[in-house]
Coordinates of C-alpha atoms and ligand atoms in Angstrom, one line a residue:
X3 CA -28.6 28.2 0.0
X4 CA -31.3 25.6 -0.7
X5 CA -34.8 26.2 0.7
X6 CA -36.3 23.5 2.6
X7 CA -39.8 23.7 2.0
X8 CA -43.0 23.0 4.3
X9 CA -43.7 19.6 5.6
X10 CA -46.2 17.6 3.6
X11 CA -48.0 14.4 4.7
X12 CA -47.9 11.7 2.0
X13 CA -50.9 9.3 2.4
X14 CA -50.6 5.7 1.0
X15 CA -53.8 5.1 -1.1
X16 CA -54.2 1.7 -2.3
X17 CA -56.1 1.5 -5.7
X18 CA -54.9 -1.7 -7.2
X19 CA -56.6 -4.9 -7.2
X20 CA -53.9 -7.4 -6.3
X21 CA -53.4 -5.8 -3.1
X22 CA -55.3 -6.9 0.1
X23 CA -55.3 -6.7 3.7
X24 CA -52.7 -3.7 3.8
X25 CA -51.6 -1.5 6.3
X26 CA -52.2 2.2 5.7
X27 CA -49.4 4.6 7.0
X28 CA -48.8 8.2 6.6
X29 CA -45.2 9.8 6.3
X30 CA -44.2 13.2 7.2
X31 CA -41.6 14.5 4.6
X32 CA -40.5 17.9 3.6
X33 CA -40.5 18.8 0.0
X34 CA -37.3 19.3 -2.0
X35 CA -35.9 21.9 -4.1
X36 CA -35.7 20.3 -7.6
X37 CA -32.0 21.6 -8.6
X38 CA -29.7 20.4 -6.1
X39 CA -26.3 19.6 -7.3
X40 CA -23.3 18.0 -5.6
X41 CA -21.2 20.6 -3.9
X42 CA -19.2 23.2 -6.2
X43 CA -20.7 21.7 -9.3
X44 CA -22.3 24.9 -10.4
X45 CA -18.8 26.6 -10.3
X46 CA -17.1 23.8 -12.4
X47 CA -19.9 23.7 -15.2
X48 CA -17.6 25.5 -17.6
X49 CA -14.8 22.9 -17.4
X50 CA -17.3 19.7 -17.2
X51 CA -19.4 20.7 -19.8
X52 CA -18.8 21.4 -23.6
X53 CA -21.2 22.3 -26.4
X54 CA -20.2 21.6 -30.0
X55 CA -21.7 21.3 -33.4
X56 CA -19.6 18.6 -35.3
X57 CA -18.1 16.4 -32.8
X58 CA -17.7 16.1 -28.8
X59 CA -15.7 13.7 -26.8
X60 CA -16.1 13.2 -23.3
X61 CA -13.4 11.3 -21.3
X62 CA -12.0 11.0 -17.7
X63 CA -8.6 13.1 -18.7
X64 CA -8.0 16.0 -20.6
X65 CA -5.1 14.5 -22.8
X66 CA -7.4 11.7 -23.7
X67 CA -10.3 13.9 -25.0
X68 CA -7.4 15.8 -26.8
X69 CA -6.2 12.8 -28.5
X70 CA -9.7 12.1 -29.8
X71 CA -9.9 15.6 -31.2
X72 CA -6.5 15.1 -32.9
X73 CA -7.6 12.0 -34.5
X74 CA -10.9 13.5 -35.5
X75 CA -9.2 16.8 -37.0
X76 CA -6.7 14.3 -38.7
X77 CA -9.6 13.3 -40.8
X78 CA -10.9 10.1 -38.7
X79 CA -14.2 9.4 -37.5
X80 CA -15.6 8.5 -34.1
X81 CA -13.9 5.1 -34.1
X82 CA -10.6 6.8 -34.8
X83 CA -11.0 9.4 -32.0
X84 CA -12.3 6.8 -29.6
X85 CA -9.3 4.4 -30.1
X86 CA -6.8 7.3 -29.8
X87 CA -8.4 8.4 -26.7
X88 CA -8.4 5.0 -25.4
X89 CA -4.9 4.4 -25.6
X90 CA -4.0 7.8 -24.1
X91 CA -6.4 7.1 -21.1
X92 CA -4.6 3.9 -20.5
X93 CA -1.3 6.1 -19.9
X94 CA -2.6 8.9 -18.2
X95 CA -5.0 7.0 -15.8
X96 CA -3.1 3.9 -15.0
X97 CA -4.8 3.4 -12.0
X98 CA -8.1 2.9 -13.8
X99 CA -7.4 1.0 -17.0
X100 CA -4.5 -0.2 -19.4
X101 CA -3.6 -2.2 -22.0
X102 CA -3.5 -5.4 -20.2
X103 CA -7.2 -4.7 -19.4
X104 CA -10.4 -5.1 -21.2
X105 CA -13.5 -3.5 -21.8
X106 CA -16.8 -3.2 -23.7
X107 CA -17.6 -1.0 -26.6
X108 CA -21.2 -0.3 -28.4
X109 CA -21.0 1.4 -31.7
X110 CA -23.7 2.9 -33.8
X111 CA -22.3 4.2 -37.0
X112 CA -23.4 5.0 -40.7
X113 CA -26.3 7.2 -39.6
X114 CA -27.8 4.4 -37.4
X115 CA -27.1 1.7 -40.0
X116 CA -24.3 -0.3 -38.2
X117 CA -24.8 -1.1 -34.8
X118 CA -22.5 -3.4 -32.9
X119 CA -21.4 -4.6 -29.6
X120 CA -17.8 -5.6 -28.7
X121 CA -16.6 -7.6 -25.6
X122 CA -12.8 -7.3 -25.3
X123 CA -13.1 -8.1 -21.4
X124 CA -10.4 -10.1 -19.9
X125 CA -11.0 -13.9 -19.6
X126 CA -9.9 -16.6 -17.1
X127 CA -6.8 -18.3 -18.8
X128 CA -6.5 -21.8 -19.3
X129 CA -4.8 -22.2 -16.0
X130 CA -7.7 -20.4 -14.1
X131 CA -9.5 -22.8 -12.2
X132 CA -11.6 -21.9 -9.1
X133 CA -9.9 -24.6 -6.9
X134 CA -6.6 -22.2 -7.2
X135 CA -8.4 -19.3 -5.3
X136 CA -9.8 -21.2 -2.4
X137 CA -8.6 -23.0 0.7
X138 CA -9.4 -26.6 1.8
X139 CA -12.7 -25.3 3.4
X140 CA -13.5 -23.6 0.1
X141 CA -13.1 -20.3 1.5
X142 CA -11.4 -17.8 -0.8
X143 CA -7.5 -17.4 0.1
X144 CA -7.3 -13.7 1.1
X145 CA -6.1 -11.2 -1.8
X146 CA -5.5 -13.9 -4.4
X147 CA -7.9 -12.4 -7.0
X148 CA -7.0 -8.8 -5.8
X149 CA -3.3 -8.4 -5.8
X150 CA -0.2 -10.2 -7.5
X151 CA 0.0 -12.4 -10.6
X152 CA -2.8 -14.8 -10.1
X153 CA -5.1 -11.9 -9.7
X154 CA -4.9 -11.1 -13.6
X155 CA -7.0 -12.6 -16.3
X156 CA -6.0 -12.9 -20.0
X157 CA -6.1 -9.2 -21.3
X158 CA -8.3 -8.2 -24.2
X159 CA -7.9 -4.5 -24.5
X160 CA -5.5 -4.2 -27.4
X161 CA -6.9 -7.0 -29.5
X162 CA -10.4 -5.2 -28.9
X163 CA -9.2 -1.6 -29.7
X164 CA -7.2 -2.6 -32.7
X165 CA -10.0 -4.7 -34.2
X166 CA -12.7 -1.6 -33.8
X167 CA -10.0 0.7 -35.5
X168 CA -9.2 -1.7 -38.4
X169 CA -12.6 -2.8 -39.0
X170 CA -14.5 0.8 -38.4
X171 CA -11.8 3.7 -38.3
X172 CA -10.7 5.6 -41.3
X173 CA -6.9 6.6 -40.3
X174 CA -3.8 4.4 -40.4
X175 CA -3.1 2.8 -36.9
X176 CA 0.1 4.6 -36.4
X177 CA -1.6 8.0 -36.7
X178 CA -4.1 6.8 -34.1
X179 CA -1.4 5.9 -31.8
X180 CA 0.5 9.2 -32.3
X181 CA -0.8 10.9 -29.3
X182 CA -0.3 8.1 -26.9
X183 CA 3.5 7.4 -28.1
X184 CA 4.2 10.9 -27.4
X185 CA 2.7 11.3 -24.1
X186 CA 4.2 8.0 -22.9
X187 CA 7.8 9.3 -24.0
X188 CA 7.4 12.8 -22.9
X189 CA 5.4 12.1 -19.7
X190 CA 2.8 14.4 -18.0
X191 CA 2.6 15.9 -14.7
X192 CA 1.0 13.6 -11.8
X193 CA -2.2 14.8 -10.6
X194 CA -3.7 14.4 -7.2
X195 CA -5.8 11.4 -7.5
X196 CA -3.1 9.4 -9.2
X197 CA -0.5 10.8 -6.7
X198 CA -2.6 9.4 -3.7
X199 CA -3.2 6.2 -5.4
X200 CA 0.7 5.6 -6.2
X201 CA 1.3 6.5 -2.4
X202 CA -1.3 4.0 -0.8
X203 CA -0.2 1.1 -3.2
X204 CA 3.3 1.7 -2.9
X205 CA 4.0 -1.4 -0.7
X206 CA 2.1 -3.9 -3.1
X207 CA 3.9 -2.8 -6.3
X208 CA 6.5 -5.2 -7.7
X209 CA 10.1 -3.6 -8.1
X210 CA 9.5 -3.0 -11.8
X211 CA 6.4 -0.9 -11.0
X212 CA 8.3 0.9 -8.4
X213 CA 10.7 2.0 -10.9
X214 CA 8.2 3.9 -13.1
X215 CA 5.9 5.3 -10.5
X216 CA 8.8 6.1 -7.9
X217 CA 12.0 8.2 -7.6
X218 CA 14.8 7.6 -5.4
X219 CA 13.1 4.6 -3.5
X220 CA 9.9 6.8 -2.9
X221 CA 6.3 7.2 -4.6
X222 CA 6.1 10.1 -7.3
X223 CA 4.3 13.2 -6.0
X224 CA 1.9 15.4 -7.2
X225 CA 3.2 17.8 -9.9
X226 CA 6.4 15.4 -10.7
X227 CA 6.4 14.0 -14.4
X228 CA 5.4 10.3 -15.1
X229 CA 7.4 9.0 -18.1
X230 CA 6.6 5.6 -19.5
X231 CA 9.7 4.7 -21.9
X232 CA 8.9 0.9 -22.1
X233 CA 5.2 1.6 -22.7
X234 CA 6.0 3.7 -25.6
X235 CA 8.3 1.1 -27.1
X236 CA 5.2 -1.3 -26.8
X237 CA 3.0 1.5 -28.5
X238 CA 5.7 1.8 -31.3
X239 CA 5.8 -1.8 -31.9
X240 CA 2.1 -2.1 -32.0
X241 CA 1.9 0.7 -34.5
X242 CA 4.3 -1.4 -36.8
X243 CA 3.2 -5.0 -36.0
X244 CA -0.5 -4.3 -35.1
X245 CA -2.0 -7.1 -32.9
X246 CA 0.7 -9.8 -33.8
X247 CA 2.8 -8.1 -31.1
X248 CA 0.2 -8.8 -28.3
X249 CA -0.5 -12.1 -29.5
X250 CA 3.0 -13.6 -30.4
X251 CA 5.3 -10.7 -30.5
X252 CA 7.8 -9.4 -27.9
X253 CA 5.4 -8.3 -25.9
X254 CA 3.5 -11.5 -25.6
X255 CA 6.7 -13.3 -24.8
X256 CA 7.5 -11.0 -22.1
X257 CA 4.3 -11.4 -20.5
X258 CA 4.5 -15.3 -20.9
X259 CA 7.9 -15.3 -19.7
X260 CA 7.1 -13.3 -16.5
X261 CA 4.6 -16.0 -15.6
X262 CA 6.8 -19.0 -15.8
X263 CA 7.5 -18.9 -12.2
X264 CA 4.1 -18.6 -11.4
X265 CA 2.7 -22.0 -12.7
X266 CA 2.3 -20.4 -16.1
X267 CA -1.0 -18.9 -15.1
X268 CA -0.9 -16.8 -18.2
X269 CA 0.6 -18.5 -21.2
X270 CA 1.3 -17.5 -25.0
X271 CA -1.3 -19.7 -25.9
X272 CA -3.8 -17.6 -23.8
X273 CA -2.6 -14.6 -25.6
X274 CA -2.5 -16.0 -29.1
X275 CA -5.9 -17.4 -28.9
X276 CA -7.8 -14.5 -27.1
X277 CA -11.1 -13.9 -29.2
X278 CA -12.9 -10.5 -29.3
X279 CA -16.6 -11.0 -29.1
X280 CA -18.6 -9.1 -31.6
X281 CA -22.4 -9.4 -31.4
X282 CA -25.7 -7.5 -32.0
X283 CA -26.2 -5.1 -29.0
X284 CA -29.0 -6.0 -26.9
X285 CA -32.0 -3.8 -27.5
X286 CA -34.4 -2.1 -24.7
X287 CA -37.0 0.6 -24.4
X288 CA -36.8 3.2 -21.6
X289 CA -37.4 7.2 -21.1
X290 CA -39.4 7.0 -24.6
X291 CA -36.1 5.8 -26.4
X292 CA -34.6 2.6 -28.0
X293 CA -31.6 1.8 -26.4
X294 CA -28.6 -0.4 -27.5
X295 CA -26.3 -1.7 -25.0
X296 CA -24.0 -4.7 -24.0
X297 CA -25.2 -8.1 -23.9
X298 CA -24.3 -10.4 -21.0
X299 CA -21.5 -10.8 -19.4
X300 CA -22.5 -7.1 -19.0
X301 CA -25.0 -6.4 -16.4
X302 CA -26.8 -3.8 -18.8
X303 CA -29.6 -6.1 -19.3
X304 CA -30.5 -5.8 -15.4
X305 CA -30.1 -2.1 -16.0
X306 CA -32.7 -2.4 -18.6
X307 CA -35.1 -4.3 -16.3
X308 CA -34.5 -1.4 -13.6
X309 CA -35.4 1.2 -16.2
X310 CA -38.6 -0.6 -17.2
X311 CA -39.6 -1.5 -13.6
X312 CA -39.1 2.1 -12.7
X313 CA -41.3 3.1 -15.6
X314 CA -44.1 0.4 -14.6
X315 CA -43.8 1.7 -11.0
X316 CA -44.6 5.3 -12.0
X317 CA -48.0 4.1 -12.8
X318 CA -48.5 2.4 -9.2
X319 CA -50.8 4.7 -7.7
X320 CA -50.9 3.0 -4.4
X321 CA -47.0 4.0 -3.7
X322 CA -46.4 7.4 -2.1
X323 CA -46.2 10.7 -4.2
X324 CA -43.7 13.2 -4.3
X325 CA -40.0 12.5 -3.6
X326 CA -40.6 10.0 -1.0
X327 CA -42.3 8.1 -3.6
X328 CA -39.4 8.8 -6.2
X329 CA -36.9 7.4 -3.8
X330 CA -39.0 4.0 -2.9
X331 CA -39.4 3.5 -6.9
X332 CA -35.8 3.9 -7.5
X333 CA -34.5 1.8 -4.8
X334 CA -36.9 -0.9 -5.3
X335 CA -36.2 -0.9 -8.8
X336 CA -32.3 -1.1 -8.2
X337 CA -32.9 -3.8 -5.6
X338 CA -34.3 -6.1 -8.2
X339 CA -32.0 -5.5 -11.0
X340 CA -28.9 -6.2 -8.6
X341 CA -30.6 -9.3 -7.3
X342 CA -31.0 -10.7 -10.7
X343 CA -27.4 -9.8 -11.5
X344 CA -26.2 -11.8 -8.2
X345 CA -28.5 -14.6 -9.1
X346 CA -28.2 -14.7 -12.8
X347 CA -25.1 -12.8 -14.0
X348 CA -22.4 -14.7 -15.9
X349 CA -20.8 -15.5 -19.1
X350 CA -23.5 -16.6 -21.6
X351 CA -21.2 -19.3 -23.2
X352 CA -21.1 -20.9 -19.8
X353 CA -24.8 -20.2 -18.4
X354 CA -27.9 -19.4 -19.7
X355 CA -29.5 -16.1 -19.3
X356 CA -33.0 -15.2 -20.6
X357 CA -32.6 -11.7 -21.8
X358 CA -35.8 -11.6 -23.5
X359 CA -37.6 -12.8 -20.4
X360 CA -35.8 -10.3 -18.0
X361 CA -37.2 -7.6 -20.3
X362 CA -40.6 -9.0 -20.8
X363 CA -43.9 -7.1 -19.6
X364 CA -44.9 -10.2 -17.7
X365 CA -41.8 -10.3 -15.8
X366 CA -41.8 -6.4 -14.9
X367 CA -45.6 -6.4 -13.9
X368 CA -44.9 -9.4 -11.7
X369 CA -41.8 -7.8 -10.0
X370 CA -43.7 -4.6 -9.7
X371 CA -46.9 -6.3 -8.0
X372 CA -44.4 -7.9 -5.6
X373 CA -42.8 -4.3 -4.8
X374 CA -46.2 -2.6 -4.2
X375 CA -47.4 -5.3 -1.9
X376 CA -44.2 -5.0 0.2
X377 CA -43.9 -1.4 0.4
X378 CA -47.8 -1.0 0.9
X379 CA -48.1 -3.6 3.6
X380 CA -45.0 -1.9 5.5
X381 CA -44.2 -5.7 6.6
X382 CA -40.6 -5.8 6.1
X383 CA -37.3 -4.4 7.3
X384 CA -34.0 -4.0 6.1
X385 CA -30.8 -5.8 7.2
X386 CA -27.3 -4.3 7.1
X387 CA -24.2 -5.9 5.6
X388 CA -20.7 -4.4 4.9
X389 CA -19.6 -2.7 2.0
X390 CA -16.1 -2.7 0.9
X391 CA -15.1 0.5 -0.7
X392 CA -12.6 1.2 -3.5
X393 CA -11.0 4.2 -5.0
X394 CA -11.7 5.4 -8.3
X395 CA -10.7 3.4 -11.2
X396 CA -11.8 2.0 -14.5
X397 CA -13.0 4.8 -17.2
X398 CA -15.5 5.5 -19.8
X399 CA -15.5 7.3 -23.2
X400 CA -18.4 8.7 -24.9
X401 CA -17.9 10.0 -28.6
X402 CA -20.5 11.3 -31.0
X403 CA -20.6 13.4 -34.0
X404 CA -23.2 15.7 -35.6
X405 CA -24.8 12.6 -37.8
X406 CA -25.4 10.6 -34.9
X407 CA -22.3 8.3 -35.2
X408 CA -21.3 7.2 -31.7
X409 CA -19.2 5.3 -29.5
X410 CA -19.8 4.4 -25.9
X411 CA -17.0 2.2 -24.3
X412 CA -16.2 1.2 -20.5
X413 CA -12.8 0.0 -20.0
X414 CA -11.0 -1.2 -16.9
X415 CA -8.0 -3.3 -15.3
X416 CA -10.5 -3.6 -12.4
X417 CA -9.2 -2.5 -8.9
X418 CA -6.9 0.6 -8.7
X419 CA -3.4 -0.3 -10.5
X420 CA -4.8 -3.6 -11.1
X421 CA -2.6 -6.2 -9.6
X422 CA 0.0 -3.9 -8.7
X423 CA 2.3 -5.5 -11.2
X424 CA 4.3 -4.1 -14.1
X425 CA 5.4 -7.1 -16.6
X426 CA 9.3 -6.5 -16.9
X427 CA 10.4 -4.5 -19.8
X428 CA 6.9 -3.7 -21.0
X429 CA 5.4 -0.8 -18.5
X430 CA 2.4 -2.6 -18.8
X431 CA 0.2 -3.1 -15.5
X432 CA -1.5 -6.4 -15.2
X433 CA -5.1 -6.2 -14.4
X434 CA -6.9 -7.9 -11.3
X435 CA -10.1 -8.9 -13.0
X436 CA -10.2 -12.4 -11.5
X437 CA -11.8 -10.7 -8.7
X438 CA -15.0 -9.9 -10.8
X439 CA -15.7 -13.6 -10.7
X440 CA -17.6 -15.0 -7.7
X441 CA -14.8 -16.8 -5.9
X442 CA -17.0 -18.8 -3.7
X443 CA -20.7 -18.5 -2.9
X444 CA -21.6 -15.9 -0.2
X445 CA -18.5 -14.1 -0.3
X446 CA -18.5 -10.6 -1.8
X447 CA -15.8 -9.3 -4.3
X448 CA -14.3 -5.8 -3.9
X449 CA -17.5 -3.9 -4.6
X450 CA -19.3 -5.9 -2.1
X451 CA -21.2 -7.7 -4.9
X452 CA -22.3 -11.3 -4.6
X453 CA -22.4 -13.9 -7.3
X454 CA -23.5 -17.2 -7.8
X455 CA -22.2 -20.4 -9.7
X456 CA -23.3 -18.6 -12.8
X457 CA -20.2 -16.5 -12.3
X458 CA -17.7 -19.1 -11.0
X459 CA -14.2 -19.2 -12.4
X460 CA -13.6 -21.6 -15.3
X461 CA -10.9 -21.6 -17.8
X462 CA -11.8 -19.3 -20.8
X463 CA -14.8 -17.7 -19.1
X464 CA -15.5 -14.1 -19.1
X465 CA -16.2 -12.6 -15.6
X466 CA -19.6 -10.9 -15.1
X467 CA -19.0 -7.0 -15.0
X468 CA -21.0 -4.1 -14.2
X469 CA -19.8 -2.0 -17.3
X470 CA -22.9 -1.0 -19.1
X471 CA -21.9 1.2 -22.0
X472 CA -25.1 2.3 -23.9
X473 CA -26.7 4.4 -26.7
X474 CA -30.0 6.0 -26.8
X475 CA -31.5 6.4 -30.1
X476 CA -33.5 8.8 -31.9
X477 CA -36.7 7.7 -34.0
X478 CA -34.3 7.4 -37.0
X479 CA -32.0 5.2 -35.2
X480 CA -29.3 7.7 -35.0
X481 CA -27.5 8.1 -31.5
X482 CA -29.0 10.6 -29.3
X483 CA -27.2 10.1 -25.9
X484 CA -24.1 8.0 -25.6
X485 CA -23.4 7.4 -21.6
X486 CA -21.5 5.2 -19.3
X487 CA -19.6 5.3 -16.3
X488 CA -16.7 3.6 -14.1
X489 CA -17.5 2.9 -10.6
X490 CA -17.7 -0.6 -9.9
X491 CA -21.0 -1.7 -8.5
X492 CA -22.2 1.9 -8.8
X493 CA -22.0 1.7 -12.7
X494 CA -25.7 1.0 -13.4
X495 CA -27.0 3.1 -11.0
X496 CA -25.0 6.0 -12.0
X497 CA -26.5 5.5 -15.6
X498 CA -29.9 5.3 -14.3
X499 CA -29.7 8.4 -12.1
X500 CA -28.2 10.5 -14.8
X501 CA -30.9 9.5 -17.4
X502 CA -33.6 9.5 -14.9
X503 CA -32.8 13.5 -14.0
X504 CA -32.1 14.1 -17.7
X505 CA -35.0 12.3 -19.4
X506 CA -37.8 12.3 -16.4
X507 CA -37.0 15.3 -14.5
X508 CA -36.2 17.5 -17.4
X509 CA -32.8 18.8 -16.0
X510 CA -29.8 19.6 -18.4
X511 CA -27.2 16.8 -19.1
X512 CA -24.7 18.6 -16.8
X513 CA -27.3 19.1 -13.9
X514 CA -28.1 15.4 -14.4
X515 CA -24.7 14.4 -14.2
X516 CA -23.9 16.6 -10.8
X517 CA -27.2 15.7 -9.2
X518 CA -26.9 13.8 -5.6
X519 CA -27.2 10.2 -6.4
X520 CA -29.2 7.0 -4.7
X521 CA -27.5 3.7 -4.9
X522 CA -29.0 0.2 -3.8
X523 CA -27.4 -3.0 -4.9
X524 CA -29.6 -5.5 -3.2
X525 CA -26.6 -6.7 -1.0
X526 CA -25.8 -5.0 1.5
X527 CA -29.3 -3.7 2.1
X528 CA -28.5 0.0 2.3
X529 CA -29.7 2.8 0.4
X530 CA -26.4 5.0 -0.4
X531 CA -27.2 8.6 -0.9
X532 CA -24.6 11.4 -1.7
X533 CA -24.2 13.9 1.2
X534 CA -25.8 16.8 -0.6
X535 CA -29.1 14.9 -0.5
X536 CA -29.1 15.1 3.2
X537 CA -30.3 18.6 3.3
X538 CA -33.4 18.0 1.2
X539 CA -35.3 15.6 3.2
X540 CA -34.6 13.5 6.1
X541 CA -34.2 10.0 4.5
X542 CA -33.2 8.5 7.6
X543 CA -36.7 9.0 8.7
X544 CA -38.1 6.8 6.1
X545 CA -39.0 3.7 7.8
X546 CA -38.2 1.5 4.9
X547 CA -34.3 2.1 4.5
X548 CA -31.2 2.0 6.1
X549 CA -29.4 4.8 4.8
X550 CA -25.7 5.9 4.3
X551 CA -24.6 9.1 3.1
X552 CA -21.6 8.8 1.2
X553 CA -19.9 10.3 -1.9
X554 CA -20.5 8.2 -5.1
X555 CA -17.5 6.4 -6.7
X556 CA -18.9 6.2 -10.0
X557 CA -18.3 9.1 -12.5
X558 CA -20.5 9.4 -15.7
X559 CA -19.3 10.5 -19.2
X560 CA -22.0 11.3 -21.6
X561 CA -22.6 13.1 -25.2
X562 CA -26.2 14.1 -25.9
X563 CA -27.6 15.4 -29.5
X564 CA -29.9 18.5 -28.5
X565 CA -31.3 19.7 -31.9
X566 CA -28.2 20.7 -33.9
X567 CA -26.0 20.8 -30.7
X568 CA -23.8 18.3 -29.3
X569 CA -23.5 18.3 -25.4
X570 CA -20.7 16.7 -23.6
X571 CA -20.4 16.1 -19.8
X572 CA -17.7 14.6 -17.9
X573 CA -18.4 14.3 -14.3
X574 CA -17.7 16.9 -12.0
X575 CA -16.7 14.2 -9.4
X576 CA -13.7 13.4 -11.5
X577 CA -10.8 15.1 -13.5
X578 CA -12.2 14.6 -17.0
X579 CA -12.9 17.0 -19.7
X580 CA -15.4 17.2 -22.6
X581 CA -14.0 18.6 -25.8
X582 CA -15.0 19.2 -29.3
X583 CA -15.9 21.7 -31.8
Ligands
LIG11 O1 -16.3 -5.0 -14.8 C1 -16.5 -4.5 -13.8 O2 -17.7 -4.9 -13.1 C2 -15.5 -4.1 -12.7 N1 -14.2 -4.5 -13.2 C3 -15.4 -2.6 -12.8 C4 -14.4 -1.8 -12.0 C5 -14.8 -0.4 -11.8 O3 -15.7 0.0 -12.3 C6 -14.2 0.2 -10.6 N2 -14.5 1.6 -10.3 N3 -14.5 2.1 -9.2

């Protein structure tokens, strides 16, 4: 058990010039043991951590990691492994991701010479206009962006994965698709998490979906096989016809036909003209490393701001020391990042996001000054709002080889089982990513996140995303850590918590992943803390924060290169497993 150590008092000493007329205060907090982990993590370590020499992949399902390994052993590279795992994870985690979803990927190949960012996220279809989602008073029509045909945006997953594989993979596509075709055909045993999601969403599913996920008119149960024959046919057609199949082939036609009675919300034209956005990744510096990650509409830029602000706050000696100071620094950095996200975040093709200024030293110092002034004066209080909770969904894959080639990719159909609609004859589940837009000002989405006009619905626009896949580099430019997470609004803070423990506190990658996390997302103004942290110190006694103890939704998947070893970790909060050799 954990030792609660003696109480220490923390005196706020102000040493810095810009702050005047402040009120000093003293806090009483116990010191905390440093190696606390979420419950049961130590016993699970063998399953959720893997050490290899050549190649390691961390995913959210053992079959997906096995598919990655299969592609690697067949002579593929990290991209083949990643694509093989992506197709499999979309079959074995249909509540998290799927081929009618989308995602982001950052790659670092050729021993650090090729660094690219791929945005294959869903886009609002031509028919997707904000007026369609609000009533006469401008209030969101309940559920329209969350369930049913209008909640889906034009999918980008298949064009994205195929483009990546074609451009950077080594194997024939058919080889890469082999594991997914086989698993869709022969089925796999439904596990607890999936069974729960099928049961809780049963009433919302369309009849075609119930046929796949049910038996004799009831939801399939844990242990029963999930066989997806139509989906295996789509995969076989993809192996033959490649992306033509999703742009104008039978699969595309079936999607368009399904939408005829729904005002042609998604049309053949949307599928045919879908464009994967390939670009330079954005670059940041934190934890002593150069970091490459996704440009907007990913929130990764705000995560980089959070990293830099945290580093700046470490130098501010007027802030409390010890664990109290640590929590304050983390929380206040997160608050700023999520505020910027809410106010500025959106598709850069429709709104200007000044990445350089958000990462500039001037900006970081100005924000750090404001935080210091606020905390030291103690002249502020917290206001509580609502947070809607969602179950686990979305997924992340991290892959790396011994030469530092890596892929970090987060993929999603947004909410659990997306729109809860299977397109007849395809086995494919529609996403509900229209909910990632800010439907109306002041109305939070399913993750409790607010947005501004920058993220309003417009035809062809990409919704703002929390998905922030990233790769930290060594001095030669090769990958050192590939990391990312699913978990809606908790994605950025999960990456922050993990890297903070790993790089700043010196815990192992596994201990960092399983360390209790802190999360603040600006609104609601609550510090969310994982339950195990409760035993360490009475956070509720901190005057600054409204605290809620809850299990984190997000799960981290990371691979790190340490000397001549590759360490893979799949979050012990989930069902995944890292594999390699
Ligand atoms: O892109 C986004 O921000 C969301 N669609 C991600 C959803 C997610 O991670 C859900 N996990 N609980």
